[in-house]
Amino acid sequence: MKVVETVSGIRETLANMRTAPGKRLKVGFVPTMGYLHEGHQSLLSKAKAECDIVVLSIFVNPLQFGPNEDFDKYPRDSERDLRLAEQSGCDVVFMPSVQEMYPNPIRTSVSVKGVTERLCGASRPGHFDGVAAVVLKLFHIVQPDKAYFGLKDAQQVAVISQMVSDLNVPVDIVPCPILREADGLAMSSRNVYLSAEERREALVLSKALGMAERLAQEEGLTFEALRNKIEGEIRSTPLADIDYIEVLSYPELEPVDPSMETVSRTSDMIVALAVKFGKTRLIDNVILHRK
Amino acid sequence: MKVVETVSGIRETLANMRTAPGKRLKVGFVPTMGYLHEGHQSLLSKAKAECDIVVLSIFVNPLQFGPNEDFDKYPRDSERDLRLAEQSGCDVVFMPSVQEMYPNPIRTSVSVKGVTERLCGASRPGHFDGVAAVVLKLFHIVQPDKAYFGLKDAQQVAVISQMVSDLNVPVDIVPCPILREADGLAMSSRNVYLSAEERREALVLSKALGMAERLAQEEGLTFEALRNKIEGEIRSTPLADIDYIEVLSYPELEPVDPSMETVSRTSDMIVALAVKFGKTRLIDNVILHRK
């Protein structure tokens, strides 16, 4: 496995690897902020199965963190990351410095309207502009055929898919299922922040979303009722501090009239939530497929 | 010469042309709004000299026109364009419809701060966002090695260069000199709008810029004095209606203190202007290279 830290280095490495005699090799790309877990590893495995060359990037992107967010304390462990990447069959790791990615202050902004206005877009102003810019930069640097993203950040997948479609970026976006711990907690690099007690209480999120999936089978239940039941469940947990709970169309992420619509739906929906436990903000979601 | 109207078609055509056995062929790209003149042809010739495959795009981009601008009446003559393109050694013409480029309303905006705030960026709000988005789309569709732009739109070159650098777009931007008619008028597709009288009076622009070049040789002349002399020259022409005349650093397009600085300069400067003759708005500029 090769580890490359510069833009020119990764371009040269991939140019050389791509030129197999008589065959156009496919590059699969998994962009991450590092501190890998099994969720990331599942993306690498999928890329390995579908492509000839698997590239992982590890870059904690300052542009997508707000001034009071956790950029500085975001967990980093590149030695462990490289070990896990190699185990998952990764071929090349791109691990640039902030200086390498932003040698000068960036003057170009990339903004996706519509899908960024709700959920984390509302709670974290500017966050998705930072995500869009860094992902577009990484796509231009790596020039992958396919790129793999976890659905835990469902809104991120929606934003990137919209950008790729609007700007004709020559890459296929592959959304991949959320991976969960044995007890249901969605895997996240930020889980490491949780105290034992917070970790225990955070199970309410996957429990409430599981309940949402079951409730969605009932005829005649309105989205408002569904949302209220989820909220009630989470409010019963002392440490849970709700940022948002929303039921939206998927993948458009547009609101439905909560009192009118019933859950016997004609299109896919997403129940998405962000809840703080202590200082740690967790997100999770479930997609309710149309009946 | 191949003419292609769809995104999938141009991608397939170029993928086939690029795969020469044992060699990576270079693609040179000239994006235009059509109604070609010798300025465009000089870009095609340069691309032909430097690359293996020359691609021309012809697309009048609605996104870069304001509501009261000339999108509908912008001159179009694709038959003549194809003839001129073939004469200049062009290999492939990409000529998409508006529907093909914008099958759905575009939700992603690309905005370049700094270089867009003055000159045409100030006179034409949103213009450079539209330029940036369409050029980025075309780069993703054609994936050229080099792209050629005329310096008549010097600010456009600055905007695109900044975007390419900020977003790591894998393309070399090649700025090319302004071409002029025998009498000095900068070549432009919009010159066709001018009446005989307007055409005659519009010569004041190249005359004033030529004067600026000569004056810039003088020691001790301030930028303010230089600008005032140009303005005086243009104001003496009855039909000339000045939009802007600015002396800025090049390529940063940042203002200099006009009273303090003298023209014995230590960096490149640009004198850029936009002037209306009747309903036709013309732009022109000259770059004053540092002494």
Coordinates of C-alpha atoms in Angstrom, one line a residue:
Chain A
M1 CA 0.0 0.0 0.0
K2 CA 1.4 3.4 -1.0
V3 CA 1.0 6.5 1.2
V4 CA 1.2 9.8 -0.5
E5 CA 1.1 13.3 1.0
T6 CA 1.2 15.7 -2.0
V7 CA -1.2 16.5 -4.8
S8 CA 1.5 16.1 -7.4
G9 CA 2.5 12.8 -5.8
I10 CA -0.9 11.2 -5.8
R11 CA -1.5 12.4 -9.4
E12 CA 1.8 10.8 -10.6
T13 CA 1.2 7.6 -8.6
L14 CA -2.3 7.1 -10.0
A15 CA -1.2 8.0 -13.6
N16 CA 1.4 5.3 -13.4
M17 CA -1.0 2.7 -11.8
R18 CA -3.8 3.4 -14.3
T19 CA -1.8 2.7 -17.4
A20 CA -2.1 -1.0 -17.6
P21 CA -1.4 -2.3 -21.1
G22 CA -4.5 -2.5 -23.2
K23 CA -6.9 -1.9 -20.3
R24 CA -8.5 1.1 -18.6
L25 CA -8.3 0.4 -14.9
K26 CA -11.1 1.6 -12.7
V27 CA -10.3 3.7 -9.6
G28 CA -12.6 3.5 -6.6
F29 CA -12.3 6.3 -4.0
V30 CA -13.2 6.5 -0.3
P31 CA -12.8 10.1 1.0
T32 CA -12.7 10.2 4.9
M33 CA -11.6 12.3 7.8
G34 CA -9.7 9.3 9.2
Y35 CA -10.1 7.6 12.6
L36 CA -11.4 4.7 10.6
H37 CA -14.0 2.3 11.9
E38 CA -15.8 -0.7 10.3
G39 CA -18.2 1.7 8.5
H40 CA -15.2 3.1 6.5
Q41 CA -13.8 -0.4 6.1
S42 CA -17.1 -1.5 4.5
L43 CA -16.7 1.3 1.9
L44 CA -13.2 0.1 1.2
S45 CA -14.3 -3.5 0.8
K46 CA -17.1 -2.4 -1.6
A47 CA -14.6 -0.4 -3.6
K48 CA -12.2 -3.3 -3.7
A49 CA -15.0 -5.6 -5.1
E50 CA -16.0 -3.1 -7.8
C51 CA -12.7 -1.4 -8.9
D52 CA -9.1 -2.2 -9.9
I53 CA -7.4 0.4 -7.7
V54 CA -8.7 1.5 -4.3
V55 CA -7.8 5.0 -3.0
L56 CA -8.5 6.2 0.5
S57 CA -8.1 9.9 1.5
I58 CA -7.6 10.9 5.1
F59 CA -8.1 14.7 5.6
V60 CA -9.8 16.5 8.5
N61 CA -11.1 19.4 6.4
P62 CA -11.1 22.7 8.4
L63 CA -13.4 24.3 5.8
Q64 CA -16.4 22.2 7.0
F65 CA -16.0 22.9 10.7
G66 CA -17.7 26.0 12.3
P67 CA -15.7 28.3 14.6
N68 CA -17.1 26.5 17.8
E69 CA -16.9 23.0 16.4
D70 CA -14.5 20.2 17.1
F71 CA -11.8 20.7 14.3
D72 CA -8.9 20.8 16.8
K73 CA -10.0 17.9 18.9
Y74 CA -11.4 15.7 16.1
P75 CA -9.8 12.3 16.8
R76 CA -6.8 11.4 14.7
D77 CA -4.7 8.2 14.6
S78 CA -3.0 7.8 11.3
E79 CA -0.9 4.8 12.3
R80 CA -4.0 2.8 13.2
D81 CA -5.8 4.1 10.1
L82 CA -3.1 2.9 7.8
R83 CA -3.1 -0.5 9.4
L84 CA -6.9 -0.8 9.0
A85 CA -6.8 0.5 5.4
E86 CA -4.2 -2.1 4.4
Q87 CA -6.3 -4.8 6.0
S88 CA -9.3 -3.7 3.9
G89 CA -7.3 -4.0 0.6
C90 CA -6.7 -0.4 0.0
D91 CA -4.0 0.3 -2.6
V92 CA -3.2 4.0 -2.1
V93 CA -3.7 6.4 0.8
F94 CA -3.8 10.2 0.1
M95 CA -3.0 11.9 3.4
P96 CA -2.3 15.6 2.7
S97 CA -1.6 18.4 5.2
V98 CA -4.0 21.4 5.5
Q99 CA -1.2 23.5 3.8
E100 CA -1.1 21.1 0.9
M101 CA -4.9 21.3 0.3
Y102 CA -5.1 25.0 1.0
P103 CA -1.8 26.5 0.1
N104 CA -3.6 29.9 -0.3
P105 CA -6.9 31.1 1.2
I106 CA -9.6 29.5 -1.0
R107 CA -11.6 32.1 -2.9
T108 CA -13.9 29.8 -4.7
S109 CA -17.0 28.6 -3.0
V110 CA -19.3 25.8 -4.0
S111 CA -22.8 25.9 -2.7
V112 CA -25.7 23.5 -3.2
K113 CA -29.1 25.0 -2.7
G114 CA -32.2 23.1 -1.6
V115 CA -30.8 20.0 -0.1
T116 CA -28.6 22.0 2.3
E117 CA -31.3 24.1 3.9
R118 CA -32.6 21.7 6.5
L119 CA -31.1 19.1 8.9
C120 CA -27.3 19.6 9.5
G121 CA -27.3 22.4 6.9
A122 CA -29.5 24.5 9.2
S123 CA -27.6 23.5 12.4
R124 CA -24.2 24.0 10.9
P125 CA -24.1 27.0 8.6
G126 CA -21.5 26.8 5.9
H127 CA -20.8 23.1 6.7
F128 CA -21.9 21.7 3.4
D129 CA -20.2 24.4 1.4
G130 CA -17.0 23.2 3.0
V131 CA -17.9 19.6 2.3
A132 CA -18.7 20.4 -1.4
A133 CA -15.5 22.3 -2.0
V134 CA -13.2 19.6 -0.4
V135 CA -14.9 16.7 -2.1
L136 CA -14.8 18.5 -5.5
K137 CA -11.0 19.2 -4.9
L138 CA -10.5 15.5 -4.0
F139 CA -12.4 14.4 -7.1
H140 CA -10.2 16.6 -9.2
I141 CA -7.0 15.3 -7.6
V142 CA -7.9 11.6 -7.6
Q143 CA -10.2 11.5 -10.7
P144 CA -12.0 8.3 -9.5
D145 CA -14.5 6.3 -11.5
K146 CA -16.5 5.6 -8.4
A147 CA -16.7 7.2 -5.0
Y148 CA -18.2 5.6 -1.9
F149 CA -20.0 7.4 0.9
G150 CA -21.8 6.1 4.0
L151 CA -25.5 6.8 4.4
K152 CA -25.0 7.8 8.0
D153 CA -24.3 11.2 6.5
A154 CA -27.4 10.9 4.3
Q155 CA -27.6 14.7 3.7
Q156 CA -23.9 14.7 2.6
V157 CA -24.6 12.0 0.1
A158 CA -27.6 14.1 -1.2
V159 CA -25.5 17.2 -1.4
I160 CA -22.6 15.5 -3.3
S161 CA -25.0 13.7 -5.6
Q162 CA -26.7 17.0 -6.5
M163 CA -23.3 18.7 -7.1
V164 CA -22.0 15.8 -9.3
S165 CA -25.2 15.9 -11.3
D166 CA -25.3 19.7 -11.7
L167 CA -21.6 20.0 -12.6
N168 CA -21.3 16.9 -14.8
V169 CA -18.5 15.6 -12.5
P170 CA -17.3 12.3 -14.2
V171 CA -17.7 10.0 -11.2
D172 CA -20.4 7.6 -10.0
I173 CA -21.5 8.2 -6.4
V174 CA -22.2 4.9 -4.5
P175 CA -24.2 5.4 -1.3
C176 CA -23.5 2.6 1.2
P177 CA -25.6 1.4 4.2
I178 CA -24.9 2.5 7.8
L179 CA -22.9 0.1 9.9
R180 CA -23.9 -0.3 13.6
E181 CA -22.3 -1.6 16.7
A182 CA -23.7 -4.9 18.1
D183 CA -26.0 -2.9 20.4
G184 CA -27.3 -0.6 17.6
L185 CA -25.3 2.5 17.9
A186 CA -24.4 3.9 14.5
M187 CA -20.6 3.7 13.9
S188 CA -19.0 7.1 14.0
S189 CA -15.5 8.5 14.7
R190 CA -17.1 10.8 17.2
N191 CA -18.4 7.9 19.4
V192 CA -15.0 8.0 21.1
Y193 CA -16.0 11.3 22.7
L194 CA -18.8 9.6 24.7
S195 CA -18.6 8.8 28.4
A196 CA -19.8 5.3 29.5
E197 CA -23.1 6.8 30.6
E198 CA -23.6 8.9 27.4
R199 CA -22.7 5.9 25.3
R200 CA -25.5 3.9 27.1
E201 CA -28.1 6.6 26.7
A202 CA -27.1 7.2 23.0
L203 CA -28.7 3.8 22.3
V204 CA -32.0 5.6 22.3
L205 CA -31.3 6.9 18.8
S206 CA -31.1 3.6 17.0
K207 CA -34.0 2.3 19.3
A208 CA -36.2 5.2 18.3
L209 CA -35.3 4.8 14.6
G210 CA -36.1 1.1 14.8
M211 CA -39.4 2.0 16.3
A212 CA -40.0 4.4 13.4
E213 CA -39.4 1.6 10.9
R214 CA -42.0 -0.6 12.7
L215 CA -44.5 2.2 13.1
A216 CA -44.2 3.1 9.4
Q217 CA -45.8 -0.2 8.6
E218 CA -49.1 1.0 10.3
E219 CA -51.8 2.3 8.1
G220 CA -53.1 5.8 8.6
L221 CA -50.2 7.1 10.9
T222 CA -49.4 10.7 10.0
F223 CA -45.8 11.9 9.7
E224 CA -46.5 14.3 12.6
A225 CA -47.6 11.4 14.8
L226 CA -44.5 9.4 13.8
R227 CA -42.2 12.3 14.5
N228 CA -43.9 12.9 17.9
K229 CA -43.4 9.3 18.9
I230 CA -39.7 9.5 18.1
E231 CA -39.4 12.7 20.0
G232 CA -41.2 11.3 23.0
E233 CA -38.9 8.3 23.1
I234 CA -35.8 10.4 22.9
R235 CA -37.0 13.0 25.4
S236 CA -37.5 10.2 27.9
T237 CA -33.7 9.9 28.0
P238 CA -32.2 12.4 30.5
L239 CA -29.0 13.2 28.7
A240 CA -30.4 13.6 25.2
D241 CA -30.5 17.2 23.9
I242 CA -32.3 17.2 20.6
D243 CA -30.9 19.3 17.8
Y244 CA -33.4 18.1 15.2
I245 CA -35.8 15.3 14.3
E246 CA -37.2 15.5 10.8
V247 CA -39.2 13.3 8.4
L248 CA -38.4 14.3 4.8
S249 CA -38.6 13.0 1.3
Y250 CA -35.6 11.0 0.2
P251 CA -33.3 11.8 -1.6
E252 CA -34.7 15.3 -2.2
L253 CA -34.8 16.1 1.5
E254 CA -37.9 18.2 1.1
P255 CA -40.5 18.6 3.8
V256 CA -43.8 16.8 3.6
D257 CA -46.9 18.3 5.2
P258 CA -46.7 16.4 8.5
S259 CA -50.4 16.5 9.3
M260 CA -51.8 15.6 5.9
E261 CA -49.5 12.9 4.8
T262 CA -49.8 9.4 6.2
V263 CA -47.0 7.0 6.3
S264 CA -48.6 4.7 3.7
R265 CA -46.3 6.6 1.3
T266 CA -45.7 6.6 -2.4
S267 CA -42.0 7.6 -2.3
D268 CA -39.0 7.0 -0.1
M269 CA -38.7 9.0 3.1
I270 CA -36.0 9.6 5.6
V271 CA -36.2 10.0 9.4
A272 CA -33.1 12.0 10.3
L273 CA -32.0 13.2 13.7
A274 CA -29.2 15.0 15.4
V275 CA -29.0 14.7 19.2
K276 CA -26.3 15.9 21.7
F277 CA -25.1 13.8 24.6
G278 CA -23.0 16.0 26.7
K279 CA -20.7 17.8 24.3
T280 CA -21.0 15.2 21.6
R281 CA -23.4 15.7 18.7
L282 CA -24.5 12.4 17.1
I283 CA -26.5 12.0 13.9
D284 CA -28.4 8.9 12.7
N285 CA -31.2 8.1 10.3
V286 CA -33.3 5.5 8.7
I287 CA -34.7 5.4 5.2
L288 CA -38.3 4.3 4.9
H289 CA -38.7 2.7 1.6
R290 CA -42.0 3.3 -0.3
K291 CA -44.5 0.6 0.1
Chain B
M1 CA -14.4 17.0 -37.9
K2 CA -17.0 15.4 -35.7
V3 CA -19.9 17.4 -34.4
V4 CA -21.5 16.1 -31.2
E5 CA -24.6 17.5 -29.4
T6 CA -24.9 15.3 -26.2
V7 CA -22.8 15.0 -23.1
S8 CA -22.7 11.2 -23.4
G9 CA -21.8 11.5 -27.1
I10 CA -18.8 13.8 -26.5
R11 CA -17.6 11.6 -23.6
E12 CA -17.7 8.5 -25.8
T13 CA -16.1 10.2 -28.8
L14 CA -13.2 11.6 -26.8
A15 CA -12.7 8.3 -24.8
N16 CA -12.3 6.5 -28.2
M17 CA -10.0 9.2 -29.7
R18 CA -7.8 9.4 -26.6
T19 CA -6.9 5.7 -26.5
A20 CA -4.0 5.6 -29.0
P21 CA -1.9 2.5 -28.5
G22 CA 1.0 3.2 -26.1
K23 CA 0.5 7.0 -26.0
R24 CA -1.6 9.4 -23.8
L25 CA -3.0 11.9 -26.3
K26 CA -3.4 15.5 -25.2
V27 CA -6.7 17.3 -25.6
G28 CA -6.8 21.0 -26.2
F29 CA -10.1 22.8 -25.5
V30 CA -11.5 26.1 -26.7
P31 CA -14.9 26.9 -25.0
T32 CA -16.8 29.6 -26.9
M33 CA -20.3 31.1 -27.3
G34 CA -19.9 30.7 -31.1
Y35 CA -20.2 33.3 -33.8
L36 CA -16.5 32.7 -34.3
H37 CA -14.0 35.3 -35.4
E38 CA -10.2 35.3 -36.0
G39 CA -9.7 35.7 -32.2
H40 CA -11.4 32.3 -31.6
Q41 CA -9.5 30.9 -34.6
S42 CA -6.2 32.0 -33.1
L43 CA -7.1 29.9 -30.0
L44 CA -7.9 26.9 -32.1
S45 CA -4.6 27.3 -34.0
K46 CA -2.7 27.5 -30.7
A47 CA -4.5 24.4 -29.4
K48 CA -3.7 22.6 -32.7
A49 CA 0.0 23.4 -32.3
E50 CA 0.2 22.2 -28.7
C51 CA -2.2 19.2 -28.5
D52 CA -3.1 16.0 -30.3
I53 CA -6.9 16.5 -30.3
V54 CA -8.6 19.9 -30.5
V55 CA -12.1 20.3 -29.1
L56 CA -14.3 23.4 -29.6
S57 CA -17.5 24.0 -27.7
I58 CA -20.2 26.3 -28.9
F59 CA -22.8 27.1 -26.2
V60 CA -24.5 30.4 -25.5
N61 CA -24.8 30.0 -21.7
P62 CA -28.1 31.5 -20.4
L63 CA -26.7 31.3 -16.8
Q64 CA -24.1 34.1 -17.5
F65 CA -26.6 36.6 -18.9
G66 CA -28.6 39.0 -16.7
P67 CA -32.3 39.5 -17.2
N68 CA -31.9 42.6 -19.3
E69 CA -28.9 41.4 -21.3
D70 CA -28.6 40.1 -24.8
F71 CA -29.1 36.3 -24.4
D72 CA -31.9 36.0 -26.9
K73 CA -30.3 38.2 -29.6
Y74 CA -26.8 37.0 -29.0
P75 CA -25.6 36.3 -32.6
R76 CA -25.6 32.7 -33.7
D77 CA -24.5 31.1 -37.0
S78 CA -23.5 27.5 -36.4
E79 CA -23.1 26.6 -40.1
R80 CA -20.5 29.3 -40.6
D81 CA -18.9 28.4 -37.2
L82 CA -18.4 24.8 -38.2
R83 CA -16.8 25.9 -41.5
L84 CA -14.4 28.2 -39.7
A85 CA -13.7 25.6 -37.0
E86 CA -12.8 23.0 -39.6
Q87 CA -10.5 25.5 -41.4
S88 CA -8.6 26.0 -38.1
G89 CA -7.9 22.3 -37.7
C90 CA -10.5 21.6 -35.0
D91 CA -11.2 17.8 -34.5
V92 CA -14.4 17.8 -32.5
V93 CA -17.2 20.3 -31.9
F94 CA -19.4 20.0 -28.9
M95 CA -22.6 21.9 -29.6
P96 CA -25.2 21.1 -26.8
S97 CA -28.6 22.5 -26.4
V98 CA -29.6 24.4 -23.3
Q99 CA -31.7 21.4 -22.3
E100 CA -28.7 19.1 -22.6
M101 CA -26.5 21.4 -20.4
Y102 CA -29.3 22.1 -17.9
P103 CA -31.7 19.2 -17.9
N104 CA -32.9 20.3 -14.5
P105 CA -32.7 23.7 -12.7
I106 CA -29.1 23.9 -11.5
R107 CA -28.8 24.0 -7.7
T108 CA -25.1 24.2 -7.4
S109 CA -23.4 27.6 -7.6
V110 CA -19.7 28.3 -8.0
S111 CA -18.5 31.7 -6.9
V112 CA -15.1 33.2 -7.0
K113 CA -14.5 36.0 -4.5
G114 CA -12.0 38.9 -4.9
V115 CA -11.4 38.9 -8.7
T116 CA -15.1 39.1 -9.4
E117 CA -15.9 42.2 -7.4
R118 CA -14.7 44.9 -9.8
L119 CA -15.0 45.6 -13.6
C120 CA -17.6 43.4 -15.3
G121 CA -18.3 41.6 -12.0
A122 CA -19.6 44.9 -10.6
S123 CA -21.5 45.8 -13.7
R124 CA -23.0 42.4 -14.4
P125 CA -24.0 40.8 -11.0
G126 CA -24.0 37.0 -11.2
H127 CA -22.3 37.0 -14.6
F128 CA -19.1 35.3 -13.4
D129 CA -20.9 32.8 -11.2
G130 CA -22.6 31.7 -14.5
V131 CA -19.3 31.6 -16.3
A132 CA -17.6 29.6 -13.5
A133 CA -20.4 27.0 -13.4
V134 CA -20.5 26.5 -17.2
V135 CA -16.8 26.4 -17.6
L136 CA -16.5 23.8 -14.8
K137 CA -19.2 21.7 -16.4
L138 CA -17.5 21.9 -19.7
F139 CA -14.1 20.9 -18.1
H140 CA -15.8 17.9 -16.5
I141 CA -17.5 16.9 -19.8
V142 CA -14.4 17.3 -22.1
Q143 CA -11.6 16.7 -19.5
P144 CA -9.0 18.6 -21.5
D145 CA -5.3 18.8 -20.7
K146 CA -5.2 22.5 -21.8
A147 CA -7.9 25.1 -22.2
Y148 CA -7.4 28.3 -24.2
F149 CA -9.0 31.7 -23.4
G150 CA -8.7 35.1 -25.0
L151 CA -7.3 37.9 -22.9
K152 CA -10.0 40.3 -24.3
D153 CA -12.0 38.9 -21.3
A154 CA -9.1 39.3 -19.0
Q155 CA -11.3 39.2 -15.9
Q156 CA -12.8 35.9 -17.1
V157 CA -9.3 34.4 -17.5
A158 CA -8.5 35.6 -13.9
V159 CA -11.7 34.1 -12.5
I160 CA -11.2 30.7 -14.3
S161 CA -7.5 30.6 -13.3
Q162 CA -8.5 31.2 -9.6
M163 CA -11.2 28.6 -9.7
V164 CA -8.9 26.0 -11.3
S165 CA -6.2 26.7 -8.8
D166 CA -8.6 26.7 -5.8
L167 CA -10.4 23.5 -6.8
N168 CA -7.3 21.6 -8.2
V169 CA -9.1 21.2 -11.6
P170 CA -6.7 19.1 -13.7
V171 CA -6.3 21.5 -16.6
D172 CA -3.7 24.1 -17.7
I173 CA -5.3 27.5 -18.5
V174 CA -3.6 29.2 -21.5
P175 CA -4.3 32.9 -21.8
C176 CA -4.0 34.1 -25.4
P177 CA -3.5 37.7 -26.8
I178 CA -6.3 39.9 -28.0
L179 CA -6.8 39.9 -31.8
R180 CA -7.7 43.3 -33.4
E181 CA -9.2 44.4 -36.7
A182 CA -6.8 46.3 -39.0
D183 CA -8.0 49.6 -37.6
G184 CA -7.5 48.5 -34.0
L185 CA -11.0 47.5 -32.8
A186 CA -10.7 44.4 -30.6
M187 CA -12.4 41.4 -32.2
S188 CA -15.7 40.5 -30.6
S189 CA -18.9 38.6 -31.7
R190 CA -20.8 41.6 -30.4
N191 CA -19.2 44.0 -32.9
V192 CA -21.8 42.9 -35.4
Y193 CA -24.4 44.9 -33.4
L194 CA -22.6 48.2 -34.1
S195 CA -24.0 50.7 -36.7
A196 CA -21.4 52.2 -39.1
E197 CA -21.2 55.3 -37.0
E198 CA -20.9 53.4 -33.7
R199 CA -18.2 51.2 -35.3
R200 CA -16.2 54.3 -36.3
E201 CA -16.5 55.9 -32.9
A202 CA -15.7 52.6 -31.1
L203 CA -12.1 53.0 -32.4
V204 CA -11.6 55.4 -29.5
L205 CA -11.2 52.4 -27.2
S206 CA -8.1 50.9 -28.8
K207 CA -6.8 54.4 -29.5
A208 CA -7.1 55.3 -25.8
L209 CA -5.5 52.0 -24.7
G210 CA -2.6 52.6 -27.1
M211 CA -2.2 56.0 -25.6
A212 CA -2.2 54.4 -22.1
E213 CA 0.7 52.1 -23.2
R214 CA 2.7 55.1 -24.4
L215 CA 1.9 57.2 -21.4
A216 CA 2.9 54.3 -19.1
Q217 CA 6.5 54.8 -20.3
E218 CA 6.6 58.3 -18.7
E219 CA 8.3 58.6 -15.3
G220 CA 6.3 60.0 -12.4
L221 CA 2.8 59.7 -14.0
T222 CA 0.3 58.6 -11.4
F223 CA -2.4 56.0 -12.1
E224 CA -5.0 58.6 -11.4
A225 CA -3.5 60.9 -14.1
L226 CA -3.3 57.9 -16.5
R227 CA -6.9 57.0 -15.9
N228 CA -8.1 60.6 -16.3
K229 CA -6.3 60.9 -19.7
I230 CA -8.0 57.8 -20.9
E231 CA -11.4 59.0 -19.7
G232 CA -10.9 62.4 -21.3
E233 CA -10.1 60.8 -24.6
I234 CA -13.2 58.6 -24.5
R235 CA -15.5 61.3 -23.3
S236 CA -14.5 63.4 -26.3
T237 CA -16.4 60.8 -28.4
P238 CA -20.1 61.8 -28.6
L239 CA -21.6 58.2 -28.7
A240 CA -19.3 56.7 -26.0
D241 CA -21.2 55.9 -22.7
I242 CA -18.6 54.8 -20.1
D243 CA -19.5 51.9 -17.8
Y244 CA -16.0 51.7 -16.2
I245 CA -12.4 52.5 -16.8
E246 CA -10.0 50.9 -14.2
V247 CA -6.3 50.5 -13.6
L248 CA -5.7 47.4 -11.5
S249 CA -3.0 45.0 -10.6
Y250 CA -2.8 42.0 -13.0
P251 CA -3.7 39.2 -12.7
E252 CA -5.0 39.8 -9.1
L253 CA -7.3 42.6 -10.3
E254 CA -6.9 44.5 -7.1
P255 CA -7.0 48.3 -6.9
V256 CA -3.9 50.4 -6.5
D257 CA -4.1 53.7 -4.6
P258 CA -4.5 55.9 -7.7
S259 CA -3.0 59.1 -6.3
M260 CA 0.0 57.5 -4.6
E261 CA 1.3 55.0 -7.2
T262 CA 3.2 56.1 -10.2
V263 CA 3.3 54.1 -13.4
S264 CA 7.0 53.2 -12.9
R265 CA 5.6 50.0 -11.6
T266 CA 7.1 46.9 -10.0
S267 CA 4.3 44.5 -11.1
D268 CA 2.0 44.0 -14.1
M269 CA -1.0 46.2 -14.3
I270 CA -4.2 46.2 -16.5
V271 CA -6.1 49.1 -17.9
A272 CA -9.6 47.7 -18.5
L273 CA -12.7 49.4 -19.8
A274 CA -16.3 48.8 -20.7
V275 CA -18.1 51.4 -22.9
K276 CA -21.5 51.4 -24.5
F277 CA -22.0 52.6 -28.1
G278 CA -25.8 52.8 -28.6
K279 CA -27.1 49.5 -27.1
T280 CA -23.8 47.7 -27.6
R281 CA -21.5 47.3 -24.6
L282 CA -17.8 46.7 -25.6
I283 CA -14.9 45.7 -23.4
D284 CA -11.2 46.1 -24.1
N285 CA -8.0 46.2 -22.1
V286 CA -4.2 46.4 -22.3
I287 CA -1.8 44.8 -19.9
L288 CA 1.1 47.1 -18.9
H289 CA 4.0 44.9 -18.1
R290 CA 6.3 45.8 -15.3
K291 CA 9.4 47.8 -16.2

